[in-house]
Short mmCIF file of C-alpha atoms in Angstrom, two decimals:
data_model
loop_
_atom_site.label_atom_id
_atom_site.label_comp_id
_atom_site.label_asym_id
_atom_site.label_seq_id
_atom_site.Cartn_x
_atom_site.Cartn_y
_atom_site.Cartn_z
CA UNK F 3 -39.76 -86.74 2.16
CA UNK F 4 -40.36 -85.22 -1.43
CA UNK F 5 -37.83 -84.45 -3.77
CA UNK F 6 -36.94 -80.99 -5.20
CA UNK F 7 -38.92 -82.15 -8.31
CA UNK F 8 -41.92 -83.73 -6.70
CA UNK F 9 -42.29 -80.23 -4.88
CA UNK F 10 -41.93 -77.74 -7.90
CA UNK F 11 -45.12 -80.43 -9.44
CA UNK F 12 -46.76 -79.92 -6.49
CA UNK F 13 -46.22 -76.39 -6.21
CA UNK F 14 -47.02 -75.27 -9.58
CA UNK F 15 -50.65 -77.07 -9.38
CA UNK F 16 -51.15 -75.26 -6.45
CA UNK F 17 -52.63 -72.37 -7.39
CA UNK F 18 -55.03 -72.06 -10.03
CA UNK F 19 -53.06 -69.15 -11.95
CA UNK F 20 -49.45 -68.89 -13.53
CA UNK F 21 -49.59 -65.28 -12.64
CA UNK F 22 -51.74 -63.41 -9.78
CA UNK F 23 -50.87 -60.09 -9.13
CA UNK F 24 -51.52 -58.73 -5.90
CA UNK F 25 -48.96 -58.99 -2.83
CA UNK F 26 -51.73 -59.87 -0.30
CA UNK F 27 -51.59 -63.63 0.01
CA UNK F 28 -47.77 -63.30 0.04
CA UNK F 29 -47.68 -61.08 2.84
CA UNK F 30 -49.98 -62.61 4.65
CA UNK F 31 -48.32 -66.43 4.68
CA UNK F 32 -45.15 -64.14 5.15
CA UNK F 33 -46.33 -63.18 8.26
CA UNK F 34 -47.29 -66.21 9.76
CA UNK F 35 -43.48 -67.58 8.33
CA UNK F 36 -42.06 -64.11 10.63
CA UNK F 37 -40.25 -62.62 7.18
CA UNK F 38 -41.33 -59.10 8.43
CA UNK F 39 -38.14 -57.77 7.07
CA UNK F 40 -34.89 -58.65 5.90
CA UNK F 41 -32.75 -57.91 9.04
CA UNK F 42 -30.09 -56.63 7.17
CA UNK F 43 -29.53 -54.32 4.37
CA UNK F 44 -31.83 -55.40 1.25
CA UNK F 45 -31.14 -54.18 -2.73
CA UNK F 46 -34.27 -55.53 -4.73
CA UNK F 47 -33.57 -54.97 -8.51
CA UNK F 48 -36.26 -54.25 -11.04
CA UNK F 49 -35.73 -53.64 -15.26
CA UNK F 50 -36.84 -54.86 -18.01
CA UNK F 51 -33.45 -55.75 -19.05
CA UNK F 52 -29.89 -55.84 -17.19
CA UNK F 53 -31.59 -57.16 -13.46
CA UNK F 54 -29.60 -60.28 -13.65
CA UNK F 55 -26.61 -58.30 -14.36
CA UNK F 56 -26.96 -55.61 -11.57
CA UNK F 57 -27.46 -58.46 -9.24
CA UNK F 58 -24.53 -60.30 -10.12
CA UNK F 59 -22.29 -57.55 -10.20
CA UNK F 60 -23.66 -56.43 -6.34
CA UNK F 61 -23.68 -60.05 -5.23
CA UNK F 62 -19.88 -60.51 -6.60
CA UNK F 63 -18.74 -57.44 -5.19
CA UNK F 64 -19.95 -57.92 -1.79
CA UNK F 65 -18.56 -60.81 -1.67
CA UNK F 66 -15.44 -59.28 -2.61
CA UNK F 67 -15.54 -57.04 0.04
CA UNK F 68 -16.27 -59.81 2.93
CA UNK F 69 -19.94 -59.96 3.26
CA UNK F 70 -22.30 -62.99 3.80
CA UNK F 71 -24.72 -62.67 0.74
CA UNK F 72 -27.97 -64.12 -0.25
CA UNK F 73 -29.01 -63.27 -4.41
CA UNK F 74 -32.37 -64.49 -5.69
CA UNK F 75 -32.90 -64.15 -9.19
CA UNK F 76 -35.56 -65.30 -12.15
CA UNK F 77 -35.81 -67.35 -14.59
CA UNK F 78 -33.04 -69.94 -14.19
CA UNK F 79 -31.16 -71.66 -17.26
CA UNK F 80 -30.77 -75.20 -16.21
CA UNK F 81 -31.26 -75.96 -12.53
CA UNK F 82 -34.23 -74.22 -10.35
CA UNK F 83 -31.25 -73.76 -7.76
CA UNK F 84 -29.78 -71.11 -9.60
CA UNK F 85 -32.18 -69.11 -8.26
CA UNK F 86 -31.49 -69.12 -4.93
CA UNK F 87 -27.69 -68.54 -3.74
CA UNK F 88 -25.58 -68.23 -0.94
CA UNK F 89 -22.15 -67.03 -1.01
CA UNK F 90 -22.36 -67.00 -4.77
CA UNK F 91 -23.60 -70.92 -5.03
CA UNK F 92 -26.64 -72.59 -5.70
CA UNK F 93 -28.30 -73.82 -2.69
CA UNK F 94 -28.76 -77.89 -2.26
CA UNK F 95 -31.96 -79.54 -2.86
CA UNK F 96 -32.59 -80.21 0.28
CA UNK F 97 -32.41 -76.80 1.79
CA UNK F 98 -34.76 -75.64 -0.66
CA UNK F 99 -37.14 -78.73 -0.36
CA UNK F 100 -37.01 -77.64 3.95
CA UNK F 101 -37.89 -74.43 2.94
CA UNK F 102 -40.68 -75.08 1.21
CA UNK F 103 -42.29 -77.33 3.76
CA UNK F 104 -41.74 -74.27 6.18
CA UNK F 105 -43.69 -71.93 2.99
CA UNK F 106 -46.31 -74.64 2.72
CA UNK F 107 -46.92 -75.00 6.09
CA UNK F 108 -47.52 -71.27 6.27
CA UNK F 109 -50.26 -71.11 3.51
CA UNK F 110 -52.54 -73.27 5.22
CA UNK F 111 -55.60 -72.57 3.35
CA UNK F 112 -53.73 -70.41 1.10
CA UNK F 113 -52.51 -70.88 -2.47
CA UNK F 114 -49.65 -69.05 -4.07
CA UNK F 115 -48.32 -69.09 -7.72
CA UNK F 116 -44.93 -71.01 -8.09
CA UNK F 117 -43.12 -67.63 -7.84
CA UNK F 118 -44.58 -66.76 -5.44
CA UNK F 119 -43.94 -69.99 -3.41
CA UNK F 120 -40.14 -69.79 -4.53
CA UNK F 121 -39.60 -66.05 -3.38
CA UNK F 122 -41.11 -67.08 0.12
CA UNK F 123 -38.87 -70.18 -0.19
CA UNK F 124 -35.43 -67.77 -0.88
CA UNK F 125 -36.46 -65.49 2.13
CA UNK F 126 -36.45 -68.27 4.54
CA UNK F 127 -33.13 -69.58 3.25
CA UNK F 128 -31.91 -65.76 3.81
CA UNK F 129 -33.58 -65.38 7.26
CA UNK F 130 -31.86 -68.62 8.36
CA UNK F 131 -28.63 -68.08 7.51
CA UNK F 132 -27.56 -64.77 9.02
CA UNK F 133 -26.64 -62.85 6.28
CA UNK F 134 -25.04 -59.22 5.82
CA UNK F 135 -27.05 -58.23 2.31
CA UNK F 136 -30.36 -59.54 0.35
CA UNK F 137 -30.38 -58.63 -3.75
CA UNK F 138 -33.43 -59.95 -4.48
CA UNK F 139 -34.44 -59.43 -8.12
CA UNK F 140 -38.22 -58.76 -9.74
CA UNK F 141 -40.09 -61.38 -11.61
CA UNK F 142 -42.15 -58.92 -13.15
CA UNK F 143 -42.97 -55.36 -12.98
CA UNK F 144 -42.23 -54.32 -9.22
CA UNK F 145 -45.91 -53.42 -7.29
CA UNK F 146 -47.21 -56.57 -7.62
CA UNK F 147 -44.25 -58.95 -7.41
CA UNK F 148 -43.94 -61.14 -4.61
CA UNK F 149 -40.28 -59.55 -4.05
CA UNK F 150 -42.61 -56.06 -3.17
CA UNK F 151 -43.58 -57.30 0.40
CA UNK F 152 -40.07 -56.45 1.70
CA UNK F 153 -38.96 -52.81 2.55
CA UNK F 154 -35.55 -52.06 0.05
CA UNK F 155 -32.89 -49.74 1.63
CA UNK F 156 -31.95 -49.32 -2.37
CA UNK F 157 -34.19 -50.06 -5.29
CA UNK F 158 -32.52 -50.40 -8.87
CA UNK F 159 -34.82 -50.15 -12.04
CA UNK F 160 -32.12 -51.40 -14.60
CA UNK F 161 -33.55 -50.25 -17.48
CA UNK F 162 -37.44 -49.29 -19.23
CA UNK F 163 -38.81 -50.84 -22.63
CA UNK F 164 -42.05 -52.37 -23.74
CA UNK F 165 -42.05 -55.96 -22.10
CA UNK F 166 -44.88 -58.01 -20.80
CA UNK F 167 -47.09 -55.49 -22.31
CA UNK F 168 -50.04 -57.71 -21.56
CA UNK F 169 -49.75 -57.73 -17.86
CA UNK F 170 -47.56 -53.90 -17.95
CA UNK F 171 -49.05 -52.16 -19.97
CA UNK F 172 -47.79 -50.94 -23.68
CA UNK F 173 -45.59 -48.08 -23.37
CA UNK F 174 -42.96 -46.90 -21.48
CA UNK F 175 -44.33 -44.56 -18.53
CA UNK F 176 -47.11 -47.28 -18.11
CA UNK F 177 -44.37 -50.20 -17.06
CA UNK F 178 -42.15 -47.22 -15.61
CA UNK F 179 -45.17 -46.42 -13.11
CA UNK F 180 -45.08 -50.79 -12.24
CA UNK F 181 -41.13 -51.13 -11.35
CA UNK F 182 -41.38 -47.30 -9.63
CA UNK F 183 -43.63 -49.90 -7.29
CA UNK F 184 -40.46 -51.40 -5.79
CA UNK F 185 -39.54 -47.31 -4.74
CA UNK F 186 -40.23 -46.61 -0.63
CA UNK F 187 -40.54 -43.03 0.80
CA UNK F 188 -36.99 -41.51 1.69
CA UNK F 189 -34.90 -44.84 0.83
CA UNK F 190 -32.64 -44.13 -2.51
CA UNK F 191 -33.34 -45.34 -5.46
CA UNK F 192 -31.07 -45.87 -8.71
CA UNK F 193 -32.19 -45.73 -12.32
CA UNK F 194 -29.17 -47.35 -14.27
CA UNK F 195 -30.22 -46.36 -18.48
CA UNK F 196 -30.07 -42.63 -20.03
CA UNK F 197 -33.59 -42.26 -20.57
CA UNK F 198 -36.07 -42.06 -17.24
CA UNK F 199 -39.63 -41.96 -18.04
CA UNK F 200 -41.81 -38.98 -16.82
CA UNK F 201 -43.88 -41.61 -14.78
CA UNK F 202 -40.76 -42.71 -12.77
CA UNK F 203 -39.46 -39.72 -11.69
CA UNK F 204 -43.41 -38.45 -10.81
CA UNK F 205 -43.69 -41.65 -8.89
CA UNK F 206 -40.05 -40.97 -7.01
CA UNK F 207 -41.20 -37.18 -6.64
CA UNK F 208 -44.52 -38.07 -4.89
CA UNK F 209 -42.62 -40.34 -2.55
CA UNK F 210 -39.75 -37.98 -1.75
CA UNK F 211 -37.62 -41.09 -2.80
CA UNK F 212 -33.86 -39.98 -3.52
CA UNK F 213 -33.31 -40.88 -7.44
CA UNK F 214 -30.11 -41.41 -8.79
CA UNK F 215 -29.93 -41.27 -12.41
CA UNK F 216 -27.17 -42.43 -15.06
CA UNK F 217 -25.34 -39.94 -16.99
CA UNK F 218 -26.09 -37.14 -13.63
CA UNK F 219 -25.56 -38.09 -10.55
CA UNK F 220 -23.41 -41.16 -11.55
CA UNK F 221 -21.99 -42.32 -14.73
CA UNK F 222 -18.79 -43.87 -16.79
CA UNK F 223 -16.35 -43.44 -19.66
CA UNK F 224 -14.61 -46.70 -21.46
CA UNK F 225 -11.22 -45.94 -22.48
CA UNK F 226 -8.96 -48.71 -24.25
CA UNK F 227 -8.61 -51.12 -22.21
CA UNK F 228 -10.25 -49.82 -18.97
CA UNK F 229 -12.96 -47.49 -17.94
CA UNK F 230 -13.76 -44.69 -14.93
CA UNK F 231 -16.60 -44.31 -12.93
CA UNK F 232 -18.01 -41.01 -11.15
CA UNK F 233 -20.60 -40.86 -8.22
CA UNK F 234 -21.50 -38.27 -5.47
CA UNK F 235 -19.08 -36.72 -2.87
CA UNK F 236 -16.47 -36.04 -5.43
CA UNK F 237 -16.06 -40.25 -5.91
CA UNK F 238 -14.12 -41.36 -8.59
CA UNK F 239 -12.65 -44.71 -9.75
CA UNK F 240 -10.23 -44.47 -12.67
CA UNK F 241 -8.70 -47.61 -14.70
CA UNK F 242 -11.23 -50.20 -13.50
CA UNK F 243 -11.23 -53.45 -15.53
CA UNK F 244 -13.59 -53.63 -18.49
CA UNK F 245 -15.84 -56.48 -16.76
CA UNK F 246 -17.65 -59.25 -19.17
CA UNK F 247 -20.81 -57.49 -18.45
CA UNK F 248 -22.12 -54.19 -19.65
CA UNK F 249 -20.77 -51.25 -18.42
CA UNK F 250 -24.25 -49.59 -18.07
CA UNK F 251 -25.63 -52.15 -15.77
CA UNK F 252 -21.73 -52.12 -13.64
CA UNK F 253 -22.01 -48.58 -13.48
CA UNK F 254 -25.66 -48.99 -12.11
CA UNK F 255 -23.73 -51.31 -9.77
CA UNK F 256 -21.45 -48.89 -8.33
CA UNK F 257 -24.08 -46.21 -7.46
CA UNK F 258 -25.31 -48.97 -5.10
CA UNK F 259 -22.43 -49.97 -3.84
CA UNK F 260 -21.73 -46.44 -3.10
CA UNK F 261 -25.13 -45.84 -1.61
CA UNK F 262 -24.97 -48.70 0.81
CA UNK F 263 -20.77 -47.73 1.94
CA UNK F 264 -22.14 -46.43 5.55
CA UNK F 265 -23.98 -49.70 6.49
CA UNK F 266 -21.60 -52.00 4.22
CA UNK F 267 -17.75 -50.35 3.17
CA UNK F 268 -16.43 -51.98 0.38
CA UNK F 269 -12.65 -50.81 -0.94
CA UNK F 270 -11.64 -50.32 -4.63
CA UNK F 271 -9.70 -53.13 -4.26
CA UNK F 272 -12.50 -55.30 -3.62
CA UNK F 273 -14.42 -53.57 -6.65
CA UNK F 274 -11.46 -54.54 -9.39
CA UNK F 275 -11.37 -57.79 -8.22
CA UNK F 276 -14.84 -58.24 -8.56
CA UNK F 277 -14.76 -56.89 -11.66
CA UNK F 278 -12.58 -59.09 -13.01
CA UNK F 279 -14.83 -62.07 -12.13
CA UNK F 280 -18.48 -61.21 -12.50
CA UNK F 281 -19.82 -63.32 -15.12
CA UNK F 282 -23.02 -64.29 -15.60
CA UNK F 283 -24.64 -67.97 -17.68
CA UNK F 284 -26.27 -66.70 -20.99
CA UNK F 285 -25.27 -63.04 -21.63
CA UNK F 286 -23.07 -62.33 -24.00
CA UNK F 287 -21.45 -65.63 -23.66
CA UNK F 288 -18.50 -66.58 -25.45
CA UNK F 289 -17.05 -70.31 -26.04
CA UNK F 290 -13.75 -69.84 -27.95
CA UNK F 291 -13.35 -72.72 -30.79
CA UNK F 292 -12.40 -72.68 -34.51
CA UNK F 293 -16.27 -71.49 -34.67
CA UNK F 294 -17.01 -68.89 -31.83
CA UNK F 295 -20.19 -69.63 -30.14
CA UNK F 296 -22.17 -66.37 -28.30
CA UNK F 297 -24.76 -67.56 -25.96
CA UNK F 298 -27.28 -64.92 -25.23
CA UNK F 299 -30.73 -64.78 -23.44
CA UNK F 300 -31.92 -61.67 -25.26
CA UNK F 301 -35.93 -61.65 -25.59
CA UNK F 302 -37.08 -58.13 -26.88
CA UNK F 303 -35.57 -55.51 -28.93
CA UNK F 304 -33.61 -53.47 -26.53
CA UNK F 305 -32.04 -56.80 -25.18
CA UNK F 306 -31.41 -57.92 -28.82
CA UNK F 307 -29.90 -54.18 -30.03
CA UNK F 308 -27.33 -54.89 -27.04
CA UNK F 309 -26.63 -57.78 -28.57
CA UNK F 310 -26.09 -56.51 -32.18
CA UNK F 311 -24.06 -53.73 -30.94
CA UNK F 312 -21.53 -56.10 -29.60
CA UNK F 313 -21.34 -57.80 -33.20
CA UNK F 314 -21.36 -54.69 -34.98
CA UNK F 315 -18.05 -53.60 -32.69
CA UNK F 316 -16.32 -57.08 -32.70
CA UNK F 317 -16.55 -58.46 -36.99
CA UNK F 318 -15.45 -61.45 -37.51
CA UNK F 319 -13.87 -62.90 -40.85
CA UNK F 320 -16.42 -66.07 -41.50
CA UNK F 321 -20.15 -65.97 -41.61
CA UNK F 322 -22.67 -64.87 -38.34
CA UNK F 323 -24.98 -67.81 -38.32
CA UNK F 324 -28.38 -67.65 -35.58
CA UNK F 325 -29.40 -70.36 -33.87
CA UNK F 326 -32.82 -68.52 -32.84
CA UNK F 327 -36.21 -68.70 -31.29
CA UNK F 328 -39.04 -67.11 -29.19
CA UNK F 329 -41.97 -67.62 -26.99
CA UNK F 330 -45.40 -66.47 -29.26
CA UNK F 331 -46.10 -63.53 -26.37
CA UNK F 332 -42.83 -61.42 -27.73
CA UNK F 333 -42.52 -58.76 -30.10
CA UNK F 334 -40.63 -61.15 -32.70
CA UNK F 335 -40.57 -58.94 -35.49
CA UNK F 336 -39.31 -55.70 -34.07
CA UNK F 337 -36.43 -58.11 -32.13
CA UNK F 338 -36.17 -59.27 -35.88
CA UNK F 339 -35.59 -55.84 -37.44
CA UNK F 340 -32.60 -55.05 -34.87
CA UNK F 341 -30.15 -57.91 -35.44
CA UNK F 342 -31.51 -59.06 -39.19
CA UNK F 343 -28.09 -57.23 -41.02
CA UNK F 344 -25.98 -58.85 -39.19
CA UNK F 345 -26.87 -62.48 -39.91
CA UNK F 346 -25.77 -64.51 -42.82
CA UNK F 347 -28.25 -67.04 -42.03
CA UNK F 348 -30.55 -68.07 -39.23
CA UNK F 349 -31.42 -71.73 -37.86
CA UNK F 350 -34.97 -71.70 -36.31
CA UNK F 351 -37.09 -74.72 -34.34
CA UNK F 352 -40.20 -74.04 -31.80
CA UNK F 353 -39.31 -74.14 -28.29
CA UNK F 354 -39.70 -76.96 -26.06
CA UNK F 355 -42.16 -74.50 -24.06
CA UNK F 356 -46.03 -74.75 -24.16
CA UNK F 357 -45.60 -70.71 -24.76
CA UNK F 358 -43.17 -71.03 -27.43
CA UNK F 359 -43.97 -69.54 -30.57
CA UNK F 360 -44.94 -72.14 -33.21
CA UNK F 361 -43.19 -73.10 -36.63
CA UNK F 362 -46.33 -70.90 -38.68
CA UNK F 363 -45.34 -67.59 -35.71
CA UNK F 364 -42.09 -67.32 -36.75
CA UNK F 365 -41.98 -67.94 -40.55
CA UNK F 366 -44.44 -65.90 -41.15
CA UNK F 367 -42.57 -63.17 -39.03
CA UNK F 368 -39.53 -63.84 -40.81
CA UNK F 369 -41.95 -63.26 -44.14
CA UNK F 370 -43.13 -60.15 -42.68
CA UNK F 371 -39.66 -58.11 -43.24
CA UNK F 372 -38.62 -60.45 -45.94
CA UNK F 373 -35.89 -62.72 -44.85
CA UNK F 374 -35.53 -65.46 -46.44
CA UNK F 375 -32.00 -67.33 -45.43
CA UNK F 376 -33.99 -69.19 -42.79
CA UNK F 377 -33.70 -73.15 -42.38
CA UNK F 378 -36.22 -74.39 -40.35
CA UNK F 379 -35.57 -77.34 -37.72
CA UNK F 380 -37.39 -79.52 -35.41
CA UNK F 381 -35.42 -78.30 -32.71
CA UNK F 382 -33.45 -76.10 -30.73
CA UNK F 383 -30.79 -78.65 -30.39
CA UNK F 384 -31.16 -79.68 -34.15
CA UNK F 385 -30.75 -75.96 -35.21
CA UNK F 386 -27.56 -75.84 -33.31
CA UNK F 387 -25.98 -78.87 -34.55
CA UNK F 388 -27.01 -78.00 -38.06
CA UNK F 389 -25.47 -74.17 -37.90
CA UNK F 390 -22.10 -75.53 -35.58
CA UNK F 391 -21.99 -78.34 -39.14
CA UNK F 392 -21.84 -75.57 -41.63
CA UNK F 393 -19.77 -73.06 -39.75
CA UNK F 394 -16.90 -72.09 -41.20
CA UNK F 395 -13.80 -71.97 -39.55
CA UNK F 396 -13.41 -67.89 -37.88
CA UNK F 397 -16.77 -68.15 -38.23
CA UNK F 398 -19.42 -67.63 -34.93
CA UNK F 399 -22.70 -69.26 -34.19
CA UNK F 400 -25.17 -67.06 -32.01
CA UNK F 401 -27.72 -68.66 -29.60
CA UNK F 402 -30.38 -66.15 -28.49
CA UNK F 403 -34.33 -65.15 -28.49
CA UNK F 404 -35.13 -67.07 -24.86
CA UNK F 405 -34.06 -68.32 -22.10
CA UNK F 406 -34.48 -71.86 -23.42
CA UNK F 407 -33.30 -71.42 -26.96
CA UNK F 408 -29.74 -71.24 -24.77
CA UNK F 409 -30.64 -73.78 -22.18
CA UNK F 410 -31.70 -76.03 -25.07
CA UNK F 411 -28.29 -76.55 -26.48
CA UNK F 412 -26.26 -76.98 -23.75
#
């Protein structure tokens, strides 16, 4: 019997490519695995930023309301069972390592890319347990993810900016037309920021898929210490709790929720207490302490200008210090230019990542808009232990740029 860690080796030597986009090798060893369809309503959940936060918020609420869920989400912070949940928990090792023997016994001559392995793996955990609702979230783009094969009754497109412009393409309507791939003739689809590309709505037009758009046919208004929400059919929720998570991305939320109330009813009630719970590992995470630490997973500039907002509207009497770094395929210097006011001074180390962007990459970005209260460190962990040090107290240390800058110093 292998572990959970002798199959993710084996797994990601499988296949001779990190990334291999095209949906035809997944379908096919999804096939011979009978994962035809979900069997039950199915949200998949594409963006380039605010996916993991639409799928919490639709995974917490439904279990609010009752349901039996199953959430699948990319990349994970510590644990590859983070991924894969049911009921709101990580699965155990050893469901996952039965599901992949089931995935590789499938492939038989095929290979698949470790994503694509793992999204295989997550349906058969779904299949087997019986479950009311799928949210399954995008890798990548949308046509070409492995989370494409399946049929959505609701597809979400969180938000549009430039992101994996290598494998998107570099502007908006280009990466629009990719997650618009995740859209399916006559099934609704939700578009949760204020500004749709041309190339998504085209895309919905030609399919005669139903789009629901922020700010028209749904939308929100923050008051003091609660906010409203307003769909279709005259729906309206007033004094909700202000969640920890963007309102944009809960307000996204409720236009599915409200989409799916035929097949799955789900009260107010069950809404506000959701609300009161969703949290999600990484964004916009606070630990309270004599020095505030934020946690954040922000990797591009719209991510980061969330991020800076939230400083900008919550000062603090001490000193902002960064504890930052990137992988070398991001647009460092633009996610630079957002936040760079609002820093007193920045900690920076390499990633322990063979894509992370190396010690030369980032002072030389840092030179490029002329920063200069930078400390460089060996590491991630070094960085934070060096900025938490010289902290002053009602002062706040912020963790961001990757994924693994945060997993790194916890």
């Amino acid at each position: 019997m292998r572990t959970l860690k002798e199959w993710l080796e084996t797994i990601k030597s499988a296949h001779p490519q990190e990334i291999d986009l095209s949906l035809e090798r997944t379908r096919e060893v999804a096939k011979r695995l009978g994962i035809v369809d979900s069997g039950c309503p199915l949200v998949t959940v594409a963006g380039t930023n605010g996916k993991g936060s639409c799928v919490a918020g639709i995974e917490v609420i439904m279990l609010s309301a009752g349901y039996k869920v199953g959430a699948f989400t990319t990349p994970f912070l510590f644990r590859y069972n983070e991924q894969v949940r049911l009921q709101g928990q990580p699965v155990a090792d050893g469901l996952l390592c039965d599901a992949f023997e089931q995935v590789a016994n499938a492939c038989g001559q095929i290979t698949l890319t470790l994503f694509e392995f793992g999204t295989l793996a997550a349906m058969v955990i779904f299949k087997e347990a019986n479950l009311d609702i799928w949210v399954l979230e995008v890798g990548m783009g949308g046509r070409w993810d492995a989370v494409n094969i399946l049929d959505a009754d609701v597809a979400v497109v969180s938000s549009i900016d430039i992101d994996h412009a290598a494998w998107l393409g570099n502007t908006r309507d280009a990466i629009a037309y990719e997650k618009a791939g995740i859209f399916r003739p006559h099934q609704p689809a939700v578009y949760g920021d204020f500004d749709p590309p041309s190339s998504l709505i085209q895309y919905a037009d030609t399919l005669k898929t139903p789009l629901f758009f922020q700010g028209k046919q749904f939308g929100f208004s923050k008051k003091n210490e609660t906010w409203d929400w307003w769909g279709l059919q005259s729906i309206y929720l007033d004094n909700l709790p202000l969640p920890h998570l963007t309102l944009q991305n809960m307000s996204t939320v409720l236009m599915v929720i409200e989409l799916l109330q035929k097949k799955l009813p789900v009260s107010q009630r069950a809404i506000e207490s959701a609300l009161k719970t969703v949290t999600l590992p990484g964004r916009l995470q606070m630990i309270p302490g004599t020095v505030t630490q934020i946690l954040d997973v922000s990797h591009n500039p719209s991510a980061v200008e969330l991020l800076a907002n939230y400083l900008k509207e919550n000062p603090y009497l001490g000193k902002t210090y960064a504890v930052f770094s990137m992988l070398s395929d991001k647009d460092i210097v633009a996610t630079l230019q957002v936040i760079r006011d609002l820093i007193d001074v920045w900690h920076v180390a390499p990633l322990k990542n063979e894509r992370t962007a190396s010690q030369e990459l980032l002072v030389s970005c840092f030179r490029k808009i002329n920063l200069d209260n930078v400390i460089f460190h060996s590491s991630i962990k070094d960085a934070h232990e060096m900025a938490m040090q010289h902290a002053e107290a009602n002062s706040r240390v912020v963790v961001f740029g990757s994924f693994h800058a945060v997993a790194e110093v916890q």
